[in-house]
Amino acid sequence: MSRAVTPQRKFAVTLLAWAIGLLIFFPILWTIITSFKTEAEAIASPPSFLFFNWTTEAYEAVNQRSDYLKHFMNSVIISFGSTALGLLIAIPAAWSMAFVPGRRTKDVLMWMLSTKMLPPVGVLIPIYLIFRDTGLLDSRIGLVIVLTLINLPIIIWMLFTYFREIPGEILEAARMDGATLREEIVYILTPMAVPGIASTLLLNVILSWNEAFWTLNLTAAKAAPLTAFIASFSSPEGLFYAKLSAASTMAIAPILIIGWFSQKQLVRGLTFGAVK
Amino acid sequence: MATQHSRLAARVMISPAVILLLGWMLIPLCLTIYFSFLRYNLLMPGMEEFTGWTNYRYFLTDPAFFAAIANTLALVLGVLFITIVGGVLLALLLDQPMWGQGIVRILVIAPFFVMPTVSALVWKNMFMNPVNGLFAQLFKAVGLQPFDFLSQAPLMSIIGIVSWQWLPFATLILLTAIQSLDSEQLEAAEMDGAGPLSRFFYIILPHLGRAITVVILIQTIFLLSIFAEILVTTNGGPGTATTNLTYLVYVQSLLQFDVGGGSAGGVIAIILANIVAIFLMRMIGKNLDA
């Protein structure tokens, strides 16, 4: 809004907004601060906010547990693997729906959205038993398959809303200038589609990284990503606040950074293009 | 530009996605329905037999089932109420001119990117723990008895944790919607003497209708399946105080190995979710042009 506001009003708004913003952010900030404490300082009463001996003791302790890196790599492989596989299947589908829409395109899209409404717990048991019998239980490949399928509708919807905005006239113009189909795809469509594909990729990595129903139910020690690893802290181990904080900080940091870069796309991706 | 040839190509391009989603939906769905009519316990392999509606009768008369339905409803409605009211207010605030708007936005959106197990554990141990938690320390500092959130008000505590995770989402979407509002309309209303309240109720709120619908739809899908937060904080307890439908089916099938009973619960969960889904799809169908 370009209306003039008095400096006093702007000052008050700033103060209030920062206070609320910091309040909402505080649990994350507190986790990061605590991760640099010793275990004794982490439960000290009264708690200290800044003036304590900053140490990376807790990080060293967590990293020394031989399995931390393994779980981190599991998260990376599962989230990027399922996103890549999902894109591979979704790009042609979204492409054809955006450029060659048929009578039933809208129905197909709505149907895909409706598969997202099937509660995971309704299909948990068969998937669990099938995975048990095929050796996919507690394997990365199994989780990649499941996460690809649950995120496929979101990937298709999001790509569709991006592709639909590429004007068809450009293609016709290129064709009239004698571009072949290959040239059309390489020089015109791909450059225009890349930003949409990139933001779809980012949003899906975030969703897969944080997915915590299937990852908790289908993995044990071997293929568990960070969501499941952190859940193991729910036992008395979690009362070692500094180590819990260090493990948590490492688990959320990559996604916080990716997330902040893609907040605009987040709105569009998660609302199926309904709010831009 | 849609020739016969490109139609065919389009169909070929879309079929892998359709076939995979169809298989992903139908195969497990049919199996769940089939299992729900069997007496099938993983501890007694080879003893499966057809039992008709027994599993359903058992599940539907289990007092835990009604508790789970009530808890599921309370969880979904509670979180929706908090995040939408909070989200509208926060979006209105963030839309005002201020210094450092971008940074405040980043602070507010951050909880959405925290994985559910981390946020649940951080809240449970570092804030709500009755001995060393920050709230307990705060209570003691002002001379009050520490409050054991997760055993005295377990469901409210979980609603609080989940609301913290979803408030950023609602805020971000509603803020995006507010920013797309034509400011001339607001200025015109202001010049005509409309106060802040009537401007909010007659211009801003109707403009937000569609965004609010979208927030309700998407959050409901995710909130019906809340699982990790319950697993790491209360394990569904004390008693069944925080058991929702998802968690109840999990307990029945994967902890008690009763595949038949768990499947019956799964079918009921699907039916309930579908009732919500039909209602919501109709709303989104009206509001969206796909």
Coordinates of C-alpha atoms in Angstrom, one line a residue:
Chain A
M1 CA 0.0 0.0 0.0
S2 CA 1.4 3.3 -0.9
R3 CA -0.6 5.4 1.5
A4 CA 1.5 7.7 3.7
V5 CA 1.9 6.6 7.3
T6 CA 3.2 8.5 10.2
P7 CA 6.6 7.5 11.5
Q8 CA 5.1 6.8 14.9
R9 CA 2.7 4.3 13.4
K10 CA 5.4 2.7 11.4
F11 CA 7.5 2.4 14.5
A12 CA 4.8 0.8 16.5
V13 CA 4.0 -1.7 13.7
T14 CA 7.6 -2.5 13.4
L15 CA 8.0 -3.1 17.1
L16 CA 4.9 -5.3 17.3
A17 CA 5.8 -7.3 14.2
W18 CA 9.3 -8.0 15.3
A19 CA 8.1 -9.1 18.8
I20 CA 5.7 -11.5 17.3
G21 CA 8.1 -12.7 14.7
L22 CA 10.8 -13.4 17.3
L23 CA 8.2 -15.1 19.6
I24 CA 7.3 -17.5 16.7
F25 CA 10.9 -18.1 15.8
F26 CA 12.0 -18.5 19.4
P27 CA 11.8 -22.3 19.7
I28 CA 14.1 -22.7 16.8
L29 CA 16.5 -20.0 18.1
W30 CA 16.5 -21.6 21.5
T31 CA 17.3 -25.0 19.9
I32 CA 20.2 -23.5 18.1
I33 CA 21.5 -21.7 21.2
T34 CA 21.1 -24.8 23.3
S35 CA 23.1 -26.9 20.8
F36 CA 26.2 -24.9 21.7
K37 CA 25.9 -25.5 25.4
T38 CA 27.3 -28.3 27.6
E39 CA 24.7 -30.7 29.0
A40 CA 25.0 -29.1 32.4
E41 CA 24.4 -25.6 31.1
A42 CA 21.5 -26.7 29.0
I43 CA 19.4 -27.5 32.1
A44 CA 20.9 -24.8 34.3
S45 CA 18.4 -22.7 36.2
P46 CA 17.9 -19.9 35.5
P47 CA 18.8 -20.6 31.9
S48 CA 21.3 -18.3 30.2
F49 CA 20.7 -17.0 26.8
L50 CA 24.0 -15.7 25.5
F51 CA 26.5 -15.5 28.2
F52 CA 27.7 -19.0 28.6
N53 CA 30.7 -20.9 27.3
W54 CA 29.9 -21.6 23.7
T55 CA 31.1 -25.0 22.7
T56 CA 30.6 -27.5 19.9
E57 CA 30.9 -30.4 22.4
A58 CA 27.3 -31.6 21.6
Y59 CA 27.9 -31.6 17.8
E60 CA 31.0 -33.7 18.3
A61 CA 29.2 -36.1 20.5
V62 CA 26.4 -36.5 18.0
N63 CA 28.7 -36.9 15.0
Q64 CA 30.8 -39.4 16.9
R65 CA 27.8 -41.7 17.0
S66 CA 28.8 -43.6 13.9
D67 CA 25.2 -43.6 12.6
Y68 CA 24.4 -39.9 12.3
L69 CA 26.0 -39.4 8.9
K70 CA 24.3 -42.5 7.6
H71 CA 20.9 -41.2 8.6
F72 CA 21.7 -37.8 7.1
M73 CA 22.7 -39.5 3.8
N74 CA 19.5 -41.6 3.9
S75 CA 17.5 -38.3 4.1
V76 CA 19.4 -36.8 1.2
I77 CA 19.0 -39.9 -1.0
I78 CA 15.4 -40.5 -0.2
S79 CA 14.3 -36.8 -0.6
F80 CA 16.3 -36.1 -3.8
G81 CA 15.7 -39.6 -5.2
S82 CA 12.0 -39.5 -4.8
T83 CA 11.9 -35.9 -6.2
A84 CA 13.9 -36.8 -9.3
L85 CA 11.8 -39.9 -10.0
G86 CA 8.7 -37.9 -9.5
L87 CA 9.8 -35.2 -11.9
L88 CA 10.7 -37.8 -14.5
I89 CA 7.1 -39.2 -14.4
A90 CA 5.3 -35.8 -13.9
I91 CA 7.0 -33.6 -16.5
P92 CA 5.6 -35.5 -19.5
A93 CA 2.2 -35.7 -17.9
A94 CA 2.0 -32.1 -16.9
W95 CA 3.4 -31.1 -20.2
S96 CA 0.7 -32.9 -22.2
M97 CA -2.1 -31.6 -20.0
A98 CA -0.9 -28.0 -20.3
F99 CA -0.2 -28.0 -24.1
V100 CA -2.7 -30.6 -25.4
P101 CA -5.6 -30.2 -23.1
G102 CA -8.5 -32.6 -23.8
R103 CA -12.0 -32.6 -22.7
R104 CA -11.2 -34.7 -19.6
T105 CA -8.0 -32.9 -18.5
K106 CA -9.7 -31.0 -15.7
D107 CA -11.3 -34.3 -14.4
V108 CA -7.9 -36.0 -14.5
L109 CA -6.4 -33.2 -12.5
M110 CA -9.1 -33.2 -9.9
W111 CA -8.9 -37.0 -9.7
M112 CA -5.1 -36.8 -9.1
L113 CA -5.8 -34.2 -6.3
S114 CA -8.3 -36.6 -4.8
T115 CA -5.7 -39.4 -4.5
K116 CA -3.9 -37.0 -2.1
M117 CA -7.0 -37.2 0.2
L118 CA -6.7 -41.0 0.8
P119 CA -5.5 -41.1 4.4
P120 CA -2.2 -42.9 4.5
V121 CA -3.3 -45.0 7.4
G122 CA -6.0 -46.6 5.1
V123 CA -3.3 -48.1 3.0
L124 CA -0.6 -48.6 5.6
I125 CA -1.2 -52.3 6.3
P126 CA -1.1 -53.6 2.7
I127 CA 1.9 -51.5 1.9
Y128 CA 3.6 -52.7 5.1
L129 CA 2.9 -56.4 4.3
I130 CA 3.9 -56.1 0.6
F131 CA 7.1 -54.4 1.6
R132 CA 7.8 -57.1 4.2
D133 CA 7.3 -59.8 1.7
T134 CA 9.4 -58.2 -1.0
G135 CA 12.2 -57.1 1.2
L136 CA 11.5 -53.4 0.7
L137 CA 10.9 -52.8 4.4
D138 CA 13.6 -50.6 5.9
S139 CA 15.2 -50.0 2.5
R140 CA 15.9 -46.7 0.8
I141 CA 14.5 -47.8 -2.5
G142 CA 11.2 -48.7 -0.8
L143 CA 10.9 -45.2 0.7
V144 CA 11.8 -43.6 -2.6
I145 CA 9.0 -45.4 -4.3
V146 CA 6.4 -44.5 -1.6
L147 CA 7.4 -40.8 -1.4
T148 CA 7.4 -40.5 -5.2
L149 CA 3.9 -41.8 -5.3
I150 CA 2.5 -39.7 -2.5
N151 CA 4.0 -36.5 -3.9
L152 CA 3.3 -37.2 -7.5
P153 CA -0.1 -35.3 -7.5
I154 CA 1.5 -32.2 -6.0
I155 CA 4.4 -32.3 -8.5
I156 CA 2.0 -32.7 -11.5
W157 CA -0.3 -29.9 -10.3
M158 CA 2.5 -27.5 -9.6
L159 CA 4.2 -28.2 -13.0
F160 CA 0.9 -27.9 -14.7
T161 CA 0.3 -24.4 -13.3
Y162 CA 3.8 -23.3 -14.5
F163 CA 3.6 -24.9 -17.9
R164 CA 0.1 -23.5 -18.5
E165 CA 1.6 -20.0 -18.4
I166 CA 4.0 -20.6 -21.3
P167 CA 2.1 -19.0 -24.2
G168 CA 1.3 -21.4 -27.0
E169 CA 1.7 -18.5 -29.6
I170 CA 5.5 -18.6 -29.1
L171 CA 5.6 -22.2 -30.2
E172 CA 3.5 -21.4 -33.3
A173 CA 5.8 -18.5 -34.1
A174 CA 8.8 -20.7 -33.8
R175 CA 7.2 -23.3 -36.0
M176 CA 6.4 -20.7 -38.7
D177 CA 10.0 -19.7 -38.7
G178 CA 10.9 -23.2 -39.5
A179 CA 12.0 -24.6 -36.1
T180 CA 11.9 -28.4 -35.9
L181 CA 10.3 -30.1 -33.0
R182 CA 13.7 -30.8 -31.5
E183 CA 14.7 -27.1 -31.8
E184 CA 11.4 -26.1 -30.4
I185 CA 12.0 -28.2 -27.2
V186 CA 15.6 -27.4 -26.8
Y187 CA 15.6 -23.6 -27.5
I188 CA 12.2 -22.5 -26.5
L189 CA 10.3 -24.8 -24.2
T190 CA 13.1 -25.9 -22.0
P191 CA 14.4 -22.5 -21.0
M192 CA 10.9 -21.3 -20.2
A193 CA 10.1 -24.4 -18.2
V194 CA 13.3 -24.5 -16.1
P195 CA 12.3 -22.0 -13.4
G196 CA 9.0 -23.9 -12.8
I197 CA 10.8 -27.2 -12.6
A198 CA 13.4 -25.9 -10.3
S199 CA 10.9 -24.5 -7.8
T200 CA 8.8 -27.8 -8.0
L201 CA 12.0 -29.6 -7.2
L202 CA 12.8 -27.4 -4.2
L203 CA 9.3 -27.7 -2.7
N204 CA 9.3 -31.5 -3.1
V205 CA 12.7 -31.9 -1.5
I206 CA 11.3 -30.0 1.5
L207 CA 8.1 -32.1 1.7
S208 CA 10.0 -35.4 1.3
W209 CA 12.7 -34.4 3.8
N210 CA 10.1 -33.7 6.5
E211 CA 7.7 -36.6 5.7
A212 CA 7.1 -38.4 8.9
F213 CA 4.4 -41.0 8.5
W214 CA 5.9 -43.4 6.0
T215 CA 9.4 -42.8 7.1
L216 CA 8.6 -43.7 10.7
N217 CA 6.5 -46.8 9.8
L218 CA 8.5 -48.3 7.1
T219 CA 12.1 -48.0 8.4
A220 CA 14.1 -49.3 11.3
A221 CA 17.8 -49.0 11.8
K222 CA 19.1 -49.3 8.3
A223 CA 17.2 -46.9 6.0
A224 CA 15.9 -44.5 8.7
P225 CA 16.2 -40.9 7.6
L226 CA 16.6 -38.0 10.0
T227 CA 12.9 -37.8 10.9
A228 CA 13.1 -41.4 12.3
F229 CA 16.5 -40.8 13.8
I230 CA 15.3 -37.8 15.8
A231 CA 12.2 -39.7 16.9
S232 CA 14.6 -42.2 18.7
F233 CA 15.4 -39.3 21.0
S234 CA 11.9 -39.4 22.5
S235 CA 13.2 -41.9 25.0
P236 CA 15.2 -40.6 28.0
E237 CA 18.0 -39.8 25.6
G238 CA 16.0 -36.7 24.6
L239 CA 16.6 -35.3 28.1
F240 CA 20.2 -34.6 27.0
Y241 CA 19.1 -31.2 25.7
A242 CA 22.4 -30.2 24.1
K243 CA 22.7 -33.3 22.1
L244 CA 19.0 -33.3 21.1
S245 CA 19.4 -29.6 20.0
A246 CA 22.6 -30.3 18.0
A247 CA 21.0 -33.3 16.2
S248 CA 17.9 -31.2 15.6
T249 CA 19.8 -28.2 14.3
M250 CA 21.7 -30.3 11.8
A251 CA 18.5 -32.0 10.7
I252 CA 16.6 -28.7 10.0
A253 CA 19.3 -26.4 8.9
P254 CA 19.5 -27.5 5.2
I255 CA 15.7 -27.3 4.8
L256 CA 15.4 -23.9 6.5
I257 CA 17.9 -22.5 4.0
I258 CA 16.2 -24.1 1.0
G259 CA 12.8 -23.1 2.4
W260 CA 13.7 -19.4 2.8
F261 CA 14.8 -19.3 -0.8
S262 CA 11.6 -20.8 -2.1
Q263 CA 8.9 -19.2 0.1
K264 CA 7.2 -17.6 -2.9
Q265 CA 7.0 -20.9 -4.8
L266 CA 5.8 -22.6 -1.6
V267 CA 2.5 -20.7 -1.7
R268 CA 1.9 -21.6 -5.3
G269 CA 2.9 -25.2 -5.0
L270 CA 0.9 -26.1 -1.9
T271 CA -2.2 -24.3 -3.0
F272 CA -2.3 -26.1 -6.4
G273 CA -1.9 -22.7 -8.1
A274 CA -5.1 -21.4 -6.5
V275 CA -3.3 -18.5 -4.7
K276 CA -0.4 -16.8 -6.4
Chain B
M1 CA -2.7 -27.2 -32.6
A2 CA -4.1 -30.5 -31.2
T3 CA -3.9 -32.9 -34.1
Q4 CA -4.7 -36.6 -34.0
H5 CA -1.0 -37.3 -33.7
S6 CA -0.3 -34.9 -30.8
R7 CA -3.4 -36.3 -29.0
L8 CA -2.0 -39.7 -29.1
A9 CA 1.4 -38.5 -28.0
A10 CA -0.2 -36.6 -25.1
R11 CA -2.0 -39.8 -24.0
V12 CA 1.3 -41.7 -24.0
M13 CA 3.0 -39.0 -22.0
I14 CA 0.3 -38.9 -19.3
S15 CA -0.3 -42.6 -19.0
P16 CA 2.7 -43.6 -16.7
A17 CA 1.5 -41.1 -14.1
V18 CA -2.1 -42.2 -14.3
I19 CA -1.3 -45.9 -14.2
L20 CA 1.0 -45.5 -11.2
L21 CA -1.4 -43.4 -9.2
L22 CA -4.3 -45.7 -10.1
G23 CA -2.2 -48.7 -8.9
W24 CA -1.1 -46.9 -5.8
M25 CA -4.6 -46.1 -4.9
L26 CA -6.5 -49.3 -6.0
I27 CA -4.2 -52.2 -5.0
P28 CA -3.7 -51.2 -1.3
L29 CA -7.3 -50.1 -1.1
C30 CA -8.7 -53.4 -2.3
L31 CA -6.3 -55.3 0.0
T32 CA -7.3 -53.2 3.0
I33 CA -11.0 -53.9 2.3
Y34 CA -10.2 -57.6 1.9
F35 CA -8.2 -57.8 5.1
S36 CA -10.9 -56.0 7.0
F37 CA -13.2 -59.0 6.6
L38 CA -10.6 -61.5 7.8
R39 CA -9.5 -62.7 11.1
Y40 CA -5.8 -62.0 10.5
N41 CA -3.2 -61.7 13.2
L42 CA 0.5 -61.5 12.3
L43 CA 1.3 -63.5 15.4
M44 CA -0.8 -66.4 14.1
P45 CA 0.3 -66.8 10.4
G46 CA -1.7 -69.3 8.4
M47 CA -4.8 -68.9 10.6
E48 CA -6.6 -66.3 8.4
E49 CA -10.3 -66.9 8.0
F50 CA -13.3 -65.0 6.8
T51 CA -15.2 -63.4 9.6
G52 CA -17.7 -61.1 7.9
W53 CA -18.4 -57.9 9.8
T54 CA -16.8 -59.0 13.1
N55 CA -13.8 -56.6 12.8
Y56 CA -16.1 -53.7 12.1
R57 CA -18.4 -54.6 15.0
Y58 CA -15.4 -54.9 17.3
F59 CA -13.8 -51.6 16.1
L60 CA -17.0 -49.6 16.1
T61 CA -18.0 -50.6 19.6
D62 CA -14.5 -50.1 21.0
P63 CA -14.7 -47.1 23.4
A64 CA -11.2 -46.1 22.0
F65 CA -12.8 -45.5 18.6
F66 CA -15.2 -42.8 19.9
A67 CA -12.3 -41.2 21.8
A68 CA -10.3 -41.3 18.6
I69 CA -13.0 -39.7 16.5
A70 CA -13.5 -37.0 19.1
N71 CA -9.8 -36.4 19.4
T72 CA -9.3 -36.3 15.6
L73 CA -12.1 -33.7 15.3
A74 CA -10.8 -31.6 18.2
L75 CA -7.3 -31.7 16.7
V76 CA -8.4 -30.7 13.2
L77 CA -10.9 -28.0 14.3
G78 CA -8.7 -26.6 17.0
V79 CA -5.7 -26.2 14.8
L80 CA -7.8 -24.8 11.9
F81 CA -9.3 -22.2 14.2
I82 CA -6.0 -21.1 15.8
T83 CA -4.1 -20.9 12.5
I84 CA -6.8 -19.1 10.5
V85 CA -7.7 -16.5 13.1
G86 CA -4.0 -16.1 13.9
G87 CA -3.0 -16.2 10.3
V88 CA -5.5 -13.4 9.3
L89 CA -4.3 -11.2 12.1
L90 CA -0.7 -11.8 11.4
A91 CA -1.1 -11.3 7.6
L92 CA -2.8 -8.0 8.3
L93 CA 0.0 -6.9 10.5
L94 CA 2.8 -8.0 8.1
D95 CA 1.1 -6.2 5.3
Q96 CA 1.6 -2.8 7.1
P97 CA 4.6 -0.7 6.2
M98 CA 7.5 -1.4 8.6
W99 CA 11.2 -1.7 8.8
G100 CA 12.8 -5.1 8.2
Q101 CA 9.6 -6.7 6.7
G102 CA 11.6 -9.4 4.8
I103 CA 13.3 -10.6 8.0
V104 CA 10.1 -10.7 10.0
R105 CA 8.6 -12.8 7.2
I106 CA 11.4 -15.2 7.3
L107 CA 11.1 -15.5 11.1
V108 CA 7.4 -16.2 10.9
I109 CA 7.6 -18.8 8.1
A110 CA 10.5 -20.8 9.7
P111 CA 8.5 -23.3 11.8
F112 CA 6.9 -24.7 8.6
F113 CA 10.3 -26.1 7.5
V114 CA 11.0 -27.9 10.8
M115 CA 10.4 -31.6 10.5
P116 CA 7.5 -32.9 12.7
T117 CA 9.6 -35.1 14.9
V118 CA 12.0 -32.2 15.7
S119 CA 9.3 -29.7 16.6
A120 CA 7.4 -32.2 18.7
L121 CA 10.5 -33.2 20.6
V122 CA 11.8 -29.7 21.1
W123 CA 8.5 -28.6 22.5
K124 CA 8.1 -31.7 24.6
N125 CA 11.5 -31.7 26.2
M126 CA 12.8 -28.2 26.1
F127 CA 9.6 -26.3 26.7
M128 CA 6.9 -28.5 28.3
N129 CA 9.1 -30.7 30.5
P130 CA 7.8 -30.2 34.0
V131 CA 11.3 -30.2 35.6
N132 CA 13.8 -28.6 33.2
G133 CA 11.5 -27.2 30.5
L134 CA 11.6 -23.5 29.8
F135 CA 7.9 -23.1 30.8
A136 CA 8.5 -24.8 34.1
Q137 CA 11.5 -22.5 34.8
L138 CA 9.3 -19.5 33.9
F139 CA 6.5 -20.6 36.2
K140 CA 9.0 -21.2 39.0
A141 CA 10.6 -17.8 38.4
V142 CA 7.2 -16.0 39.1
G143 CA 6.4 -18.3 42.0
L144 CA 3.9 -20.7 40.4
Q145 CA 3.7 -24.4 40.5
P146 CA 5.2 -25.9 37.2
F147 CA 2.5 -27.3 35.0
D148 CA 2.9 -30.7 33.4
F149 CA 1.4 -29.8 30.0
L150 CA 1.6 -33.2 28.3
S151 CA 0.0 -35.1 31.2
Q152 CA -2.5 -32.5 32.4
A153 CA -3.6 -31.0 29.1
P154 CA -2.2 -33.5 26.6
L155 CA -4.6 -32.8 23.7
M156 CA -4.4 -29.0 24.1
S157 CA -0.6 -29.3 24.2
I158 CA -0.5 -31.2 20.9
I159 CA -2.9 -28.7 19.3
G160 CA -0.5 -26.0 20.4
I161 CA 2.5 -27.7 18.9
V162 CA 0.7 -28.5 15.6
S163 CA -0.7 -24.9 15.4
W164 CA 2.9 -23.6 15.7
Q165 CA 3.9 -25.7 12.8
W166 CA 0.9 -24.7 10.6
L167 CA 0.5 -21.0 11.5
P168 CA 3.3 -20.0 9.1
F169 CA 1.6 -21.7 6.2
A170 CA -1.8 -20.0 6.8
T171 CA -0.1 -16.7 7.3
L172 CA 2.0 -16.9 4.2
I173 CA -1.0 -17.8 2.0
L174 CA -3.3 -15.2 3.5
L175 CA -0.5 -12.6 3.2
T176 CA -0.1 -13.4 -0.5
A177 CA -3.8 -13.0 -0.9
I178 CA -4.0 -9.7 0.9
Q179 CA -1.1 -8.3 -1.2
S180 CA -3.1 -9.0 -4.3
L181 CA -5.9 -6.8 -3.1
D182 CA -6.4 -3.6 -5.1
S183 CA -5.3 -0.8 -2.8
E184 CA -7.4 1.7 -4.7
Q185 CA -10.5 0.0 -3.5
L186 CA -9.4 0.4 0.1
E187 CA -8.5 4.0 -0.4
A188 CA -11.9 4.7 -2.0
A189 CA -13.6 3.1 0.9
E190 CA -11.5 5.1 3.3
M191 CA -12.4 8.3 1.5
D192 CA -16.0 7.4 1.7
G193 CA -15.6 7.2 5.5
A194 CA -15.4 3.5 6.1
G195 CA -13.6 2.8 9.3
P196 CA -10.9 0.1 9.7
L197 CA -13.4 -2.5 11.0
S198 CA -15.9 -2.1 8.2
R199 CA -13.1 -2.0 5.6
F200 CA -11.9 -5.3 7.1
F201 CA -15.3 -7.0 7.1
Y202 CA -16.7 -5.7 3.8
I203 CA -13.6 -5.6 1.6
I204 CA -10.6 -7.6 3.0
L205 CA -12.4 -10.6 4.4
P206 CA -14.5 -11.3 1.3
H207 CA -11.4 -10.9 -0.8
L208 CA -9.7 -13.6 1.5
G209 CA -12.6 -16.1 1.1
R210 CA -10.9 -18.1 -1.6
A211 CA -7.5 -18.2 0.2
I212 CA -9.2 -19.3 3.5
T213 CA -10.9 -22.1 1.6
V214 CA -7.6 -23.3 0.2
V215 CA -6.0 -23.1 3.7
I216 CA -8.8 -25.2 5.2
L217 CA -8.6 -27.8 2.4
I218 CA -4.9 -28.3 2.5
Q219 CA -4.5 -28.2 6.2
T220 CA -7.4 -30.7 6.7
I221 CA -5.7 -33.2 4.5
F222 CA -2.6 -33.0 6.5
L223 CA -4.2 -32.7 9.9
L224 CA -6.4 -35.8 9.5
S225 CA -3.1 -37.8 9.3
I226 CA -1.2 -36.2 12.2
F227 CA 1.0 -39.0 13.5
A228 CA 4.6 -38.2 14.3
E229 CA 3.7 -35.5 16.8
I230 CA 1.6 -37.9 18.8
L231 CA 4.1 -40.8 18.5
V232 CA 7.0 -38.8 20.0
T233 CA 5.2 -36.8 22.6
T234 CA 2.5 -38.9 24.2
N235 CA 2.2 -42.2 22.4
G236 CA -1.5 -41.5 22.2
G237 CA -1.9 -41.3 26.0
P238 CA -2.5 -40.9 28.8
G239 CA -5.1 -43.6 28.2
T240 CA -6.5 -42.6 24.8
A241 CA -6.5 -38.9 25.5
T242 CA -4.4 -38.0 22.5
T243 CA -5.2 -41.0 20.2
N244 CA -6.5 -39.9 16.9
L245 CA -7.9 -42.3 14.2
T246 CA -4.5 -42.6 12.4
Y247 CA -2.7 -43.4 15.7
L248 CA -5.4 -45.9 16.7
V249 CA -5.1 -47.9 13.5
Y250 CA -1.3 -47.8 13.9
V251 CA -1.6 -49.3 17.4
Q252 CA -4.1 -51.9 16.4
S253 CA -2.2 -53.2 13.3
L254 CA 1.5 -52.6 13.9
L255 CA 1.7 -52.8 17.7
Q256 CA -1.0 -55.4 18.4
F257 CA -0.5 -57.2 15.0
D258 CA -4.2 -57.4 14.5
V259 CA -4.3 -56.8 10.7
G260 CA -8.0 -57.5 10.4
G261 CA -9.0 -55.0 13.1
G262 CA -6.6 -52.4 11.9
S263 CA -7.8 -52.7 8.3
A264 CA -11.4 -52.2 9.5
G265 CA -10.2 -49.0 11.2
G266 CA -8.4 -48.0 8.0
V267 CA -11.6 -48.4 5.9
I268 CA -13.5 -46.3 8.4
A269 CA -10.7 -43.7 8.2
I270 CA -11.0 -43.7 4.4
I271 CA -14.8 -43.3 4.6
L272 CA -14.5 -40.4 7.0
A273 CA -11.8 -38.7 5.0
N274 CA -13.9 -39.0 1.9
I275 CA -16.8 -37.3 3.5
V276 CA -14.5 -34.4 4.2
A277 CA -12.9 -34.6 0.8
I278 CA -16.2 -34.5 -1.1
F279 CA -17.3 -31.4 0.8
L280 CA -13.9 -29.8 0.3
M281 CA -13.5 -30.8 -3.4
R282 CA -16.9 -29.2 -4.1
M283 CA -15.6 -26.0 -2.4
I284 CA -12.4 -26.0 -4.4
G285 CA -14.2 -26.9 -7.6
K286 CA -16.4 -23.8 -7.1
N287 CA -13.4 -21.6 -6.3
L288 CA -10.9 -22.9 -8.8
D289 CA -10.8 -23.0 -12.5
A290 CA -8.5 -25.9 -13.1

